[in-house]
Short mmCIF file of N, CA and C in Angstrom, two decimals:
data_model
loop_
_atom_site.label_atom_id
_atom_site.label_comp_id
_atom_site.label_asym_id
_atom_site.label_seq_id
_atom_site.Cartn_x
_atom_site.Cartn_y
_atom_site.Cartn_z
N MET R 202 -23.21 -2.64 3.58
CA MET R 202 -22.45 -2.21 4.50
C MET R 202 -21.16 -1.78 3.68
N CYS R 203 -20.70 -2.66 3.12
CA CYS R 203 -19.14 -2.33 2.45
C CYS R 203 -19.22 -1.43 1.51
N GLY R 204 -20.25 -0.89 0.45
CA GLY R 204 -20.44 0.03 -0.01
C GLY R 204 -20.31 1.44 0.60
N ILE R 205 -20.98 1.39 1.67
CA ILE R 205 -20.90 3.06 2.70
C ILE R 205 -19.81 2.86 3.02
N VAL R 206 -18.32 1.66 3.46
CA VAL R 206 -17.38 2.01 3.85
C VAL R 206 -16.31 2.39 2.81
N LEU R 207 -16.84 1.96 1.43
CA LEU R 207 -16.17 2.71 0.44
C LEU R 207 -16.56 4.07 0.15
N LEU R 208 -17.55 4.31 0.13
CA LEU R 208 -17.94 5.84 -0.26
C LEU R 208 -17.39 6.61 0.90
N MET R 209 -16.90 5.91 2.42
CA MET R 209 -16.74 6.99 3.34
C MET R 209 -15.15 6.79 3.31
N THR R 210 -14.57 6.30 2.78
CA THR R 210 -12.83 6.29 2.40
C THR R 210 -12.49 6.98 1.31
N GLY R 211 -13.84 7.03 0.29
CA GLY R 211 -13.16 8.16 -0.88
C GLY R 211 -12.87 7.39 -1.95
N VAL R 212 -13.21 6.03 -2.20
CA VAL R 212 -12.72 5.17 -3.09
C VAL R 212 -13.19 5.53 -4.38
N PHE R 213 -14.60 5.98 -4.27
CA PHE R 213 -15.59 5.92 -5.59
C PHE R 213 -15.27 7.32 -6.00
N SER R 214 -15.03 8.18 -5.29
CA SER R 214 -14.76 9.70 -5.20
C SER R 214 -13.45 10.48 -5.57
N SER R 215 -12.52 9.35 -5.36
CA SER R 215 -10.80 10.29 -5.39
C SER R 215 -10.48 11.05 -6.84
N PRO R 216 -10.67 12.08 -7.07
CA PRO R 216 -9.80 12.69 -8.04
C PRO R 216 -8.46 12.38 -8.27
N LYS R 217 -7.63 11.69 -7.55
CA LYS R 217 -6.51 11.42 -7.91
C LYS R 217 -6.38 10.12 -9.06
N ILE R 218 -7.22 9.65 -9.24
CA ILE R 218 -7.34 8.90 -10.26
C ILE R 218 -7.46 9.22 -11.47
N GLY R 219 -7.96 10.34 -12.09
CA GLY R 219 -8.00 10.90 -12.90
C GLY R 219 -6.55 11.72 -13.04
N ALA R 220 -6.25 12.56 -12.26
CA ALA R 220 -5.00 12.90 -12.44
C ALA R 220 -3.93 12.07 -12.58
N GLN R 221 -3.57 10.95 -11.97
CA GLN R 221 -3.08 10.12 -12.09
C GLN R 221 -2.90 9.55 -13.61
N ALA R 222 -4.06 8.92 -14.19
CA ALA R 222 -4.09 8.26 -15.53
C ALA R 222 -3.49 9.86 -16.58
N ASP R 223 -3.96 11.04 -16.29
CA ASP R 223 -2.94 12.31 -16.92
C ASP R 223 -1.68 12.48 -16.88
N SER R 224 -1.15 12.24 -15.87
CA SER R 224 0.32 11.96 -15.71
C SER R 224 1.40 10.86 -16.54
N ASP R 225 0.34 9.84 -16.20
CA ASP R 225 0.80 8.70 -16.86
C ASP R 225 0.76 8.96 -18.37
N SER R 226 -0.02 9.63 -18.64
CA SER R 226 -0.13 9.73 -20.32
C SER R 226 1.05 10.34 -20.75
N ARG R 227 1.28 11.46 -19.60
CA ARG R 227 2.34 12.41 -20.11
C ARG R 227 3.61 11.93 -19.97
N VAL R 228 3.99 10.84 -19.05
CA VAL R 228 4.95 10.52 -18.97
C VAL R 228 5.32 9.52 -19.98
N GLN R 229 4.16 8.55 -20.71
CA GLN R 229 4.72 7.95 -21.74
C GLN R 229 4.84 8.67 -22.77
N ALA R 230 3.94 9.76 -22.89
CA ALA R 230 4.62 10.44 -24.34
C ALA R 230 5.63 11.11 -24.47
N LEU R 231 6.35 11.56 -23.12
CA LEU R 231 7.82 11.68 -22.87
C LEU R 231 8.72 10.63 -23.17
N TYR R 232 8.32 9.71 -22.47
CA TYR R 232 9.35 8.59 -22.77
C TYR R 232 9.79 8.35 -24.57
N ALA R 233 8.61 8.37 -24.97
CA ALA R 233 8.28 8.08 -26.28
C ALA R 233 8.96 9.01 -27.37
N GLN R 234 9.14 10.20 -26.46
CA GLN R 234 10.09 11.63 -27.09
C GLN R 234 11.13 11.49 -26.96
N ALA R 235 11.51 11.18 -25.76
CA ALA R 235 13.23 10.92 -25.34
C ALA R 235 13.69 10.20 -26.20
N LYS R 236 13.22 8.92 -26.55
CA LYS R 236 13.51 7.61 -26.87
C LYS R 236 13.96 8.08 -28.47
N SER R 237 12.82 8.48 -29.08
CA SER R 237 13.17 9.00 -30.55
C SER R 237 14.02 10.25 -30.40
N ALA R 238 14.09 11.12 -29.71
CA ALA R 238 15.23 11.68 -29.46
C ALA R 238 16.67 11.58 -29.79
N GLU R 239 16.61 10.49 -28.73
CA GLU R 239 18.43 9.80 -28.04
C GLU R 239 18.21 8.81 -29.77
N ALA R 240 17.44 8.08 -30.53
CA ALA R 240 17.94 7.35 -31.27
C ALA R 240 18.01 8.70 -32.89
N ASN R 241 17.70 9.80 -32.81
CA ASN R 241 17.69 10.76 -33.71
C ASN R 241 19.28 11.15 -33.42
N GLY R 242 19.85 11.23 -32.22
CA GLY R 242 21.04 11.55 -31.89
C GLY R 242 21.27 12.87 -30.95
N ASP R 243 19.85 13.32 -30.77
CA ASP R 243 19.83 14.75 -30.28
C ASP R 243 19.51 14.48 -28.71
N SER R 244 20.93 14.46 -27.89
CA SER R 244 20.67 14.18 -26.55
C SER R 244 20.35 15.35 -25.52
N ALA R 245 20.35 16.66 -26.21
CA ALA R 245 20.09 17.53 -25.25
C ALA R 245 18.70 17.56 -25.16
N ALA R 246 17.64 17.23 -26.35
CA ALA R 246 16.26 16.87 -26.40
C ALA R 246 15.70 15.90 -25.49
N ALA R 247 16.77 14.67 -25.81
CA ALA R 247 16.41 13.66 -24.95
C ALA R 247 16.33 13.92 -23.29
N ILE R 248 17.45 14.54 -22.82
CA ILE R 248 17.72 14.88 -21.61
C ILE R 248 16.58 15.49 -20.92
N ALA R 249 16.10 16.71 -21.92
CA ALA R 249 14.66 17.82 -21.33
C ALA R 249 13.54 17.10 -21.25
N LYS R 250 13.49 15.90 -21.68
CA LYS R 250 12.06 15.13 -22.01
C LYS R 250 12.68 14.45 -20.52
N TYR R 251 13.33 13.49 -20.09
CA TYR R 251 13.65 12.78 -19.02
C TYR R 251 13.42 13.80 -17.81
N GLN R 252 14.13 14.70 -17.83
CA GLN R 252 14.06 15.87 -16.75
C GLN R 252 12.48 16.09 -16.62
N ALA R 253 11.82 16.24 -17.88
CA ALA R 253 10.58 16.64 -17.59
C ALA R 253 9.46 15.24 -16.78
N MET R 254 10.23 14.42 -17.40
CA MET R 254 9.42 13.04 -16.93
C MET R 254 9.19 13.06 -15.39
N ILE R 255 10.95 13.65 -14.61
CA ILE R 255 11.29 13.47 -13.38
C ILE R 255 10.14 14.35 -12.54
N ALA R 256 10.20 15.65 -13.17
CA ALA R 256 9.60 16.73 -12.87
C ALA R 256 7.80 16.02 -12.66
N ILE R 257 7.32 15.15 -13.34
CA ILE R 257 5.87 14.78 -13.01
C ILE R 257 5.87 13.66 -12.35
N ALA R 258 6.94 12.51 -12.08
CA ALA R 258 6.80 11.42 -11.82
C ALA R 258 8.20 11.16 -11.17
N PRO R 259 8.36 11.84 -9.99
CA PRO R 259 9.77 11.88 -9.42
C PRO R 259 10.18 10.44 -8.52
N ARG R 260 9.38 9.27 -8.68
CA ARG R 260 9.96 8.30 -8.34
C ARG R 260 9.84 7.12 -9.77
N LEU R 261 10.08 7.82 -10.72
CA LEU R 261 10.10 6.77 -11.79
C LEU R 261 11.46 6.24 -12.29
N ALA R 262 11.91 5.70 -11.51
CA ALA R 262 13.63 5.13 -11.60
C ALA R 262 14.27 5.14 -12.86
N SER R 263 13.38 4.43 -13.95
CA SER R 263 13.49 4.30 -15.29
C SER R 263 14.09 5.67 -16.04
N ALA R 264 13.54 6.68 -15.30
CA ALA R 264 13.74 8.17 -16.06
C ALA R 264 14.92 8.70 -15.31
N TYR R 265 15.40 8.29 -14.27
CA TYR R 265 16.82 8.76 -13.66
C TYR R 265 18.01 8.01 -14.27
N ASN R 266 17.47 6.40 -14.35
CA ASN R 266 18.70 5.60 -15.15
C ASN R 266 18.96 6.20 -16.55
N ASN R 267 17.77 6.21 -17.12
CA ASN R 267 18.11 6.60 -18.64
C ASN R 267 18.85 8.54 -18.79
N LEU R 268 18.35 9.50 -17.98
CA LEU R 268 19.05 10.36 -17.97
C LEU R 268 20.20 10.28 -17.60
N GLY R 269 21.00 9.03 -16.40
CA GLY R 269 22.15 8.79 -15.78
C GLY R 269 22.91 8.35 -17.12
N LEU R 270 22.47 7.48 -18.09
CA LEU R 270 23.20 6.99 -19.19
C LEU R 270 23.59 8.08 -20.17
N LEU R 271 22.43 9.03 -20.33
CA LEU R 271 22.90 9.97 -21.19
C LEU R 271 23.94 10.72 -20.77
N TYR R 272 24.08 11.41 -19.61
CA TYR R 272 25.12 12.21 -18.90
C TYR R 272 26.29 11.11 -19.20
N PHE R 273 26.18 9.80 -18.97
CA PHE R 273 27.61 9.16 -19.09
C PHE R 273 28.02 8.84 -20.23
N LYS R 274 27.49 8.68 -21.41
CA LYS R 274 27.28 8.93 -23.06
C LYS R 274 28.04 9.97 -23.39
N ASN R 275 27.40 11.24 -22.88
CA ASN R 275 28.34 12.64 -22.95
C ASN R 275 29.22 13.02 -22.27
N ARG R 276 29.62 12.20 -21.65
CA ARG R 276 30.77 12.47 -20.70
C ARG R 276 30.26 14.24 -19.82
N ASP R 277 29.22 13.99 -19.28
CA ASP R 277 28.65 14.81 -18.66
C ASP R 277 28.77 14.69 -16.89
N TYR R 278 29.92 14.62 -16.48
CA TYR R 278 30.20 13.74 -15.04
C TYR R 278 29.70 15.10 -14.20
#
């Protein structure tokens, strides 16, 4: 009976799981690129990467935090 309920709720056939995994990997790649750009002194590229992260994952607080820190560092208030 439990398996029937799970199938009826869509737990086993949810397309969001694959989409979420794709967005997670994209966010992780963008984060690595942003940190690399920061380490190389390329604030503009890092800002663009953080903005792309926010477009994919708008609830990701660390992206907003890092973006804000870059704006502050660049005195871009």
